[in-house]
mmCIF file of C-alpha atoms in Angstrom:
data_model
loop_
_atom_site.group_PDB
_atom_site.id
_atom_site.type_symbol
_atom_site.label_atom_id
_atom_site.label_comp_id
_atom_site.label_asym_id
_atom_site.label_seq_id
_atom_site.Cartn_x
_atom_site.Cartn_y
_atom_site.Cartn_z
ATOM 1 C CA UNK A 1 -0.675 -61.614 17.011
ATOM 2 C CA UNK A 2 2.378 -59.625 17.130
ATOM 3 C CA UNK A 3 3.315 -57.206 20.300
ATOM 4 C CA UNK A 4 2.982 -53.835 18.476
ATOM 5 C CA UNK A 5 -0.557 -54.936 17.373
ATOM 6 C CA UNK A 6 -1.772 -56.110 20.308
ATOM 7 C CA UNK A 7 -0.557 -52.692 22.210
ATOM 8 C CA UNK A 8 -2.156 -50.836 19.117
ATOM 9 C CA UNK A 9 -5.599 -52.911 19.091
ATOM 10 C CA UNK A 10 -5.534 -52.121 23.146
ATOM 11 C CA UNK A 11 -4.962 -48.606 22.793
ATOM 12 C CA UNK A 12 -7.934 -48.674 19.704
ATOM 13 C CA UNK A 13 -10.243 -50.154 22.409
ATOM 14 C CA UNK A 14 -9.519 -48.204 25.606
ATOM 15 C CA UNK A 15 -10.691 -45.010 23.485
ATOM 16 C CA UNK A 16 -13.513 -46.561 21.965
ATOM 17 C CA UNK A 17 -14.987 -47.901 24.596
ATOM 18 C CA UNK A 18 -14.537 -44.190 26.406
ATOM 19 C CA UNK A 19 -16.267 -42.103 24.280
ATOM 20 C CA UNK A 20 -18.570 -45.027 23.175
ATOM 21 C CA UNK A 21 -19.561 -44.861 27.028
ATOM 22 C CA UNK A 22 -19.415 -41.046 27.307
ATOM 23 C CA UNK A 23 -21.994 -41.085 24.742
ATOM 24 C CA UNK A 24 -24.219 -43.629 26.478
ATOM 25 C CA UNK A 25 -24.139 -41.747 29.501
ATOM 26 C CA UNK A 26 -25.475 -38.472 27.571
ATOM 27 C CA UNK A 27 -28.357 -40.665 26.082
ATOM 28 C CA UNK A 28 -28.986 -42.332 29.527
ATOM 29 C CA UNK A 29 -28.775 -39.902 32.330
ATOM 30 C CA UNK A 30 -30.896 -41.471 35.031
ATOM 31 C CA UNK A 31 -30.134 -44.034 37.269
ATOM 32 C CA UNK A 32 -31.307 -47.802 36.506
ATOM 33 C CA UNK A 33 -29.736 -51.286 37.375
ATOM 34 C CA UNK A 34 -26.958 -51.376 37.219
ATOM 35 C CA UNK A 35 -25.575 -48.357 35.525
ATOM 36 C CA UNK A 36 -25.724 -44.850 37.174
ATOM 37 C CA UNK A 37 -26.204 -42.109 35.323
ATOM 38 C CA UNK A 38 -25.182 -38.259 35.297
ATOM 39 C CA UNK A 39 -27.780 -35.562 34.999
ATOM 40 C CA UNK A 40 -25.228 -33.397 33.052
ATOM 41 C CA UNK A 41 -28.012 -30.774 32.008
ATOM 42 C CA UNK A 42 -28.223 -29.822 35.443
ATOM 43 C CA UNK A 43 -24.858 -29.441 35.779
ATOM 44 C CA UNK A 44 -24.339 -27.256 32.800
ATOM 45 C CA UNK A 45 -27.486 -25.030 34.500
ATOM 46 C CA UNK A 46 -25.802 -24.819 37.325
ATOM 47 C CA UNK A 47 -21.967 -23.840 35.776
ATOM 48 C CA UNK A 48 -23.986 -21.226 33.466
ATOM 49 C CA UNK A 49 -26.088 -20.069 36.321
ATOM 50 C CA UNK A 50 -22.838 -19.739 38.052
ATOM 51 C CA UNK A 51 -21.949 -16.871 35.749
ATOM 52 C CA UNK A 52 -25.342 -15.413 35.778
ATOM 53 C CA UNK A 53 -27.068 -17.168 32.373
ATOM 54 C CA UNK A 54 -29.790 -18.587 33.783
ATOM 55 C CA UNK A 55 -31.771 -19.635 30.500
ATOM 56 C CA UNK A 56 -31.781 -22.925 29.857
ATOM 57 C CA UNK A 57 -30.933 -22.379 26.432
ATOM 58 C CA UNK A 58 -27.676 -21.644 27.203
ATOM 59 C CA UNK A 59 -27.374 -25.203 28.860
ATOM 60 C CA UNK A 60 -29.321 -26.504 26.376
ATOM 61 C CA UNK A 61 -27.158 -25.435 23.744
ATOM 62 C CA UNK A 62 -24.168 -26.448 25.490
ATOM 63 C CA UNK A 63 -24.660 -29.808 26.130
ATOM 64 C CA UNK A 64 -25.511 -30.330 22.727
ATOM 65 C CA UNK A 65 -22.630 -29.725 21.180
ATOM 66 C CA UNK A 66 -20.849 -31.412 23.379
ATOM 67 C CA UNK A 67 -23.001 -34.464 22.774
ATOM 68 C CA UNK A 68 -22.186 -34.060 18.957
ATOM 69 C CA UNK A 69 -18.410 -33.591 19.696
ATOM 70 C CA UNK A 70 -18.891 -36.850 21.768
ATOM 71 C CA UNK A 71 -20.758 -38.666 18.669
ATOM 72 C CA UNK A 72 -18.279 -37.791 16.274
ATOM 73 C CA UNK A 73 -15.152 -38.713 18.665
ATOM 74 C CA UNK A 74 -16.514 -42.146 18.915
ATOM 75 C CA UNK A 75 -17.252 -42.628 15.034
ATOM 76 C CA UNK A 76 -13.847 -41.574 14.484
ATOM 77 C CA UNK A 77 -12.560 -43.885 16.961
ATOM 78 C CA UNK A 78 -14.760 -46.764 15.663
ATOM 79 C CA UNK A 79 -13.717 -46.718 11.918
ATOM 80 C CA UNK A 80 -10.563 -47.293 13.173
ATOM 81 C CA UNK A 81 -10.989 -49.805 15.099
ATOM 82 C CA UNK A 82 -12.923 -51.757 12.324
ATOM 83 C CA UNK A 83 -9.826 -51.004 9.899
ATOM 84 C CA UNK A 84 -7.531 -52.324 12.204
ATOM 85 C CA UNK A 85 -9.556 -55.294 12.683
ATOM 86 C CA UNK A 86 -9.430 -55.802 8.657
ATOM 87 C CA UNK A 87 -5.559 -55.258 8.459
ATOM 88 C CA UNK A 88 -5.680 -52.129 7.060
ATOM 89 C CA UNK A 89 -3.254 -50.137 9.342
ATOM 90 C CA UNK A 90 -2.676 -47.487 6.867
ATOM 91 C CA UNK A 91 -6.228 -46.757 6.749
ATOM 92 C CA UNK A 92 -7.218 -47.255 10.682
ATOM 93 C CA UNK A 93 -4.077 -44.829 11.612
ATOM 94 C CA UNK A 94 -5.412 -41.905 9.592
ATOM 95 C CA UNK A 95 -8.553 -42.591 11.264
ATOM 96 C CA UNK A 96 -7.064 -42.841 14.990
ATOM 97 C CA UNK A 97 -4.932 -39.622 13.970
ATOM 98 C CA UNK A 98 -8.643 -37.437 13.422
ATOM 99 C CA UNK A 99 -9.915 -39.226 16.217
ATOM 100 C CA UNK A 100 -7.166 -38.371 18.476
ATOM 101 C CA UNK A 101 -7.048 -34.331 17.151
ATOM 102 C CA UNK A 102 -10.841 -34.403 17.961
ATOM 103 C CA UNK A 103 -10.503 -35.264 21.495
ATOM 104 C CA UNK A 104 -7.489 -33.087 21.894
ATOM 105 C CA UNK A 105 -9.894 -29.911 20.672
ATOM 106 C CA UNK A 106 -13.155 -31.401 22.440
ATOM 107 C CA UNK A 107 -10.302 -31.282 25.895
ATOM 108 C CA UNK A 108 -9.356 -28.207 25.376
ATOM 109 C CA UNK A 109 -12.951 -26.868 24.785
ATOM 110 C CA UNK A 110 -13.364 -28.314 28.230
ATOM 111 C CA UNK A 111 -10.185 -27.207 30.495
ATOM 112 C CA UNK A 112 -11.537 -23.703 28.926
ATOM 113 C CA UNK A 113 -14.845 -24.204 30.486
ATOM 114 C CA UNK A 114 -13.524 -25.490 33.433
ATOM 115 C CA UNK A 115 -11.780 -22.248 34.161
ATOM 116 C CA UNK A 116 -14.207 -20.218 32.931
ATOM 117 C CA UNK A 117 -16.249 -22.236 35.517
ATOM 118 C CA UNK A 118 -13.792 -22.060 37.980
ATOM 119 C CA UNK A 119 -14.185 -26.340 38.170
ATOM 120 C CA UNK A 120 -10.055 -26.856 39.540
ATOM 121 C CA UNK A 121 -10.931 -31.106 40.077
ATOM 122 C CA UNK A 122 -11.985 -31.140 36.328
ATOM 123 C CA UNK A 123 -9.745 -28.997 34.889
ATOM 124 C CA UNK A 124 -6.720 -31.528 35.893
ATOM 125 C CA UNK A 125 -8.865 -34.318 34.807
ATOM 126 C CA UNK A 126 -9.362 -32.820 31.374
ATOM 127 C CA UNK A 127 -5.470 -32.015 31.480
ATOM 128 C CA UNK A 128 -3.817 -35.409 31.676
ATOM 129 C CA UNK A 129 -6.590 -36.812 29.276
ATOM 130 C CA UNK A 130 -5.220 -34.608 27.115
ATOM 131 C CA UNK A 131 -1.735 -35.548 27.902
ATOM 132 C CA UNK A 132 -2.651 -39.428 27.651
ATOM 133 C CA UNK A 133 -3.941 -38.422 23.854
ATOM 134 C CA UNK A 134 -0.451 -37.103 23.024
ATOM 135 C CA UNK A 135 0.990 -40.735 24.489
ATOM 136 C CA UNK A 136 -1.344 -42.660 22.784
ATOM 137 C CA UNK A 137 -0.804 -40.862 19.693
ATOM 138 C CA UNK A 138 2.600 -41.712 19.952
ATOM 139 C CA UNK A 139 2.918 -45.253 20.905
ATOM 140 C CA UNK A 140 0.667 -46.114 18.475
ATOM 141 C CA UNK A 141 2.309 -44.301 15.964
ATOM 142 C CA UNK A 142 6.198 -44.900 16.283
ATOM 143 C CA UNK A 143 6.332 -47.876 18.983
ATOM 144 C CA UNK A 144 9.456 -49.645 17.449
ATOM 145 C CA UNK A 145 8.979 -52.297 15.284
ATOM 146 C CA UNK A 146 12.426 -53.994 16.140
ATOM 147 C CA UNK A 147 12.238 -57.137 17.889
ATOM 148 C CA UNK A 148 8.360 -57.297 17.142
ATOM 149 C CA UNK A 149 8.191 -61.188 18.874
ATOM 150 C CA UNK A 150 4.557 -63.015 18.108
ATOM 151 C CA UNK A 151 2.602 -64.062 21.252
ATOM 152 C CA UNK A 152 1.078 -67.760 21.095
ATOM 153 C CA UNK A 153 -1.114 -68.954 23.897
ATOM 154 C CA UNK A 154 -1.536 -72.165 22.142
ATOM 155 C CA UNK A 155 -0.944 -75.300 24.340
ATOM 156 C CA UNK A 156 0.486 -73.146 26.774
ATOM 157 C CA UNK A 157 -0.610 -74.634 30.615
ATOM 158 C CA UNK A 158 0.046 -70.868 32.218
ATOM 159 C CA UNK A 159 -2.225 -69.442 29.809
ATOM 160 C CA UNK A 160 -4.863 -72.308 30.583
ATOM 161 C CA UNK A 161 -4.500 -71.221 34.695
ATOM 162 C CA UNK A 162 -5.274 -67.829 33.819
ATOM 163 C CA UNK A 163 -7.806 -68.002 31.823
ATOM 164 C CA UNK A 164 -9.444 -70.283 34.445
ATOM 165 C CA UNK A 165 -8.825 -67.872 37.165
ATOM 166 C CA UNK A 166 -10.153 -65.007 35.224
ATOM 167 C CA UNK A 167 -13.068 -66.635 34.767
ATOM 168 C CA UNK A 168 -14.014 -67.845 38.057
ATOM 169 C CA UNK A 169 -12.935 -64.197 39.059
ATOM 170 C CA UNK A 170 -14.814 -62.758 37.065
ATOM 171 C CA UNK A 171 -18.102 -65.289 37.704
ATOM 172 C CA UNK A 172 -17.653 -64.157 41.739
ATOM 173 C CA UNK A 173 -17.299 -60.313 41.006
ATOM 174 C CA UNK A 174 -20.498 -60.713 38.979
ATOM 175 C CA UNK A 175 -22.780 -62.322 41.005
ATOM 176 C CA UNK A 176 -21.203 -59.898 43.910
ATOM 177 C CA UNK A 177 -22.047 -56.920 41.453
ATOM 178 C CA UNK A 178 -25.724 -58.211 40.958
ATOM 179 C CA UNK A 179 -26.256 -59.045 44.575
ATOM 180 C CA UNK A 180 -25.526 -55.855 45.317
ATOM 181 C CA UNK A 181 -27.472 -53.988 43.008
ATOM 182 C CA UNK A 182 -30.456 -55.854 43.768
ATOM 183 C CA UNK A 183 -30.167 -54.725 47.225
ATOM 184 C CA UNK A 184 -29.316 -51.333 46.915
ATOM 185 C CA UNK A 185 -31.383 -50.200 43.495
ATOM 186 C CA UNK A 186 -34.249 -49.736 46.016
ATOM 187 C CA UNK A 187 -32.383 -46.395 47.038
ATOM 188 C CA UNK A 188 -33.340 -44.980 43.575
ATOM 189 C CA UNK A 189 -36.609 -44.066 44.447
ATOM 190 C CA UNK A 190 -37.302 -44.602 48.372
ATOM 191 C CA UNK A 191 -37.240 -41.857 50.684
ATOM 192 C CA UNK A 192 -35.188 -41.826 53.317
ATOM 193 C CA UNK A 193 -35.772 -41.759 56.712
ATOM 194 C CA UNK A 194 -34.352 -38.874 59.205
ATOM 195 C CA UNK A 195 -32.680 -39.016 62.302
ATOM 196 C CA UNK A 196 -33.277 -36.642 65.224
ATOM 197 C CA UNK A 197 -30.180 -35.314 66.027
ATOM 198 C CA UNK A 198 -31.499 -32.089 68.291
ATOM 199 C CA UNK A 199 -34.693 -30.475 69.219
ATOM 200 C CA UNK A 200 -36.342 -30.039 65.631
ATOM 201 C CA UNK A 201 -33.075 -30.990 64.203
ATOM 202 C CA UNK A 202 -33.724 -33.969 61.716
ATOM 203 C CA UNK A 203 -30.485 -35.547 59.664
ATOM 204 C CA UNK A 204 -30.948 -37.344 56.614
ATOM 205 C CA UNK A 205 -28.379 -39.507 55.165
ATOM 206 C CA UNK A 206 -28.778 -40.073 51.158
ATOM 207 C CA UNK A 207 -27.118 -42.895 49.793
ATOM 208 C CA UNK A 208 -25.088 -42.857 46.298
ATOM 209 C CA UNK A 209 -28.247 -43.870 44.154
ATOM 210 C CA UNK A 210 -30.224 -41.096 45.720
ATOM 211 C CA UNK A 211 -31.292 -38.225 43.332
ATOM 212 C CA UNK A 212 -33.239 -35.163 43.221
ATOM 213 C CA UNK A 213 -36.553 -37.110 42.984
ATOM 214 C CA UNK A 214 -35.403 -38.931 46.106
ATOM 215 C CA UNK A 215 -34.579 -35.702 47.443
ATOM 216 C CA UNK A 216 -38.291 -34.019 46.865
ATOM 217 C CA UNK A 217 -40.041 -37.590 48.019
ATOM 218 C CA UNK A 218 -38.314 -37.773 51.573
ATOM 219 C CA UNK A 219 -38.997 -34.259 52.145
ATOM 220 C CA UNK A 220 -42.868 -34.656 51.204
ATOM 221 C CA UNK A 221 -42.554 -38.254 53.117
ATOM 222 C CA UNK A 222 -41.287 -36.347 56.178
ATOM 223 C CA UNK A 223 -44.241 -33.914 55.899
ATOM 224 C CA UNK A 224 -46.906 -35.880 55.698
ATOM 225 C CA UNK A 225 -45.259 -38.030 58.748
ATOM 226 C CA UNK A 226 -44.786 -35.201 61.086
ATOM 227 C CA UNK A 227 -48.015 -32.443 60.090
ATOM 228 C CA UNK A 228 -47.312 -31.119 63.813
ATOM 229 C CA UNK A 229 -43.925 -29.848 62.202
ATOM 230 C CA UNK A 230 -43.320 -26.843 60.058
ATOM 231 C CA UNK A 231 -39.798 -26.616 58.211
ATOM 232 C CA UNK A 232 -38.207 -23.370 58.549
ATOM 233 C CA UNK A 233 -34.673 -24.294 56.773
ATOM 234 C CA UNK A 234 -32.548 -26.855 54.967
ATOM 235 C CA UNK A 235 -28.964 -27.114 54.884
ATOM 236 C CA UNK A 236 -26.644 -29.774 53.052
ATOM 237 C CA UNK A 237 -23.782 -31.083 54.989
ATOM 238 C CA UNK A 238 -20.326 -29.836 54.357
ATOM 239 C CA UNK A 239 -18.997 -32.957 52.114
ATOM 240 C CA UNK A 240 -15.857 -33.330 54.619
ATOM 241 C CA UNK A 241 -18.578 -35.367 56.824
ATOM 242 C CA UNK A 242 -19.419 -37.907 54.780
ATOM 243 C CA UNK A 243 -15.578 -38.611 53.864
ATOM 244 C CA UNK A 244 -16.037 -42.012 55.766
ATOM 245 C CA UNK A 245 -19.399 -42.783 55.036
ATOM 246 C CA UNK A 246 -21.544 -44.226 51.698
ATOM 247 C CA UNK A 247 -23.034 -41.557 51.559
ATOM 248 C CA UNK A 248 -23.998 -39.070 48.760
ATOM 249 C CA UNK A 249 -25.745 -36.144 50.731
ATOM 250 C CA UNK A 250 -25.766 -35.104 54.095
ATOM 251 C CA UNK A 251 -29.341 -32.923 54.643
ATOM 252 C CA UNK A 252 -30.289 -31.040 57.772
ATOM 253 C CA UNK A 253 -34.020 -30.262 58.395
ATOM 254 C CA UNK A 254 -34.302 -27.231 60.710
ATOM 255 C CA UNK A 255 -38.097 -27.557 62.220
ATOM 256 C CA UNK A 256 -40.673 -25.893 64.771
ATOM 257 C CA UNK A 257 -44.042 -26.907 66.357
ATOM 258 C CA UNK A 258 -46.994 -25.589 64.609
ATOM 259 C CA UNK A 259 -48.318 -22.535 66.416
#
């Protein structure tokens, strides 16, 4: 395979494989072995509640036109990768061109929101995606064609090594991947336990996995546990505590003795 097409299959993949993903995670929201989720509905309630709109319609809505943006990114994105994988460049670059416009409009749709929503961490995000669709665009499109050498791994003893490092690599970060995720996917749905940290002062440290049905079980968990104990207020850490830690949430529980 020659250089340019190997750059322009890579380039065909990385995108494909993003918004084939992107999509997957809209489909599949929750948390299950290993592959974590995002609950994006209630993140779109809570940028549209931000602004007042608190009808779920709105998010609703919302999220599914992003979804269909999404679906039709990847389609795009797809057809031409399976031109390119039949030779027919002509074909698979008009494809990668509408597939490249549509994520440039579905980006900009978002850095819009993202001020609107005053998000600053995803407005960048969505700002050099956008920038790395213009580079794409254009090494796939006029990478030179001078000096286009082919690349032969036949009978070639370094590509041998590699391979067979890659693969035992890749054999150890597996079973290291599954280990932990059989250890850890407990966290999905297991309460966790507090920690007196002052009179009637309980902390509760949620790990990664941990989501709002975690959330409502521990608190229920630590009711029934302590009946002699009334909560009076709860309060999530500041996030600047848990820079050092695993930790997805920091809860305090604010209690009093039963009267």
């Amino acid at each position: 395979m020659k250089e340019r097409a190997i750059v322009r299959f890579s380039i065909l993949i990385f995108w494909t494989f993003f918004w084939g993903l992107s999509v997957a995670d809209k489909i599949i929201p929750d948390v299950h072995n290993l592959w974590v989720g995002k609950d994006f509905f209630a993140l779109f309630v809570k940028f549209f509640g931000s602004l007042g709109l608190k009808n779920p319609i709105f998010a609703t809505s919302a999220l599914a036109v992003v979804s269909a943006l999404e679906v039709i990114n990847f389609v795009f994105y797809l057809l031409a990768i399976i031109n390119f994988s039949k030779k027919k460049g002509n074909i698979a670059e008009k494809w990668f061109f509408r597939a490249v416009f549509a994520s440039m409009i579905l980006f900009s749709l978002f850095s819009i929101a993202d001020q609107v929503f005053g998000d600053r961490f995803q407005l960048l995000e969505h700002g050099l995606f956008w920038l790395i669709l213009i580079a794409s665009w254009f090494l796939f499109k006029y990478v030179t064609n001078s000096e286009d050498h082919a690349i032969s791994f036949k009978n070639s003893r370094s590509f041998k090594f590699t391979v067979l490092i890659g693969f035992v690599l890749t054999i150890i970060t597996s079973i290291s991947i599954v280990d932990f995720s059989n250890k850890t996917f407990s966290n999905v749905d297991s309460p966790v336990t507090g920690e007196e940290v002052a009179s009637g002062v309980f902390k509760f440290n949620f790990p990664f996995l941990a989501d709002k049905l975690v959330w409502e079980k521990t608190i229920n968990t630590f009711k029934d546990n302590h009946p002699e104990l009334k909560i009076n207020y709860i309060y999530t850490g500041p996030s600047e505590l848990n820079s050092k830690k695993k930790t997805h949430l920091l809860l305090y529980v604010f209690t009093e003795k039963n009267k």
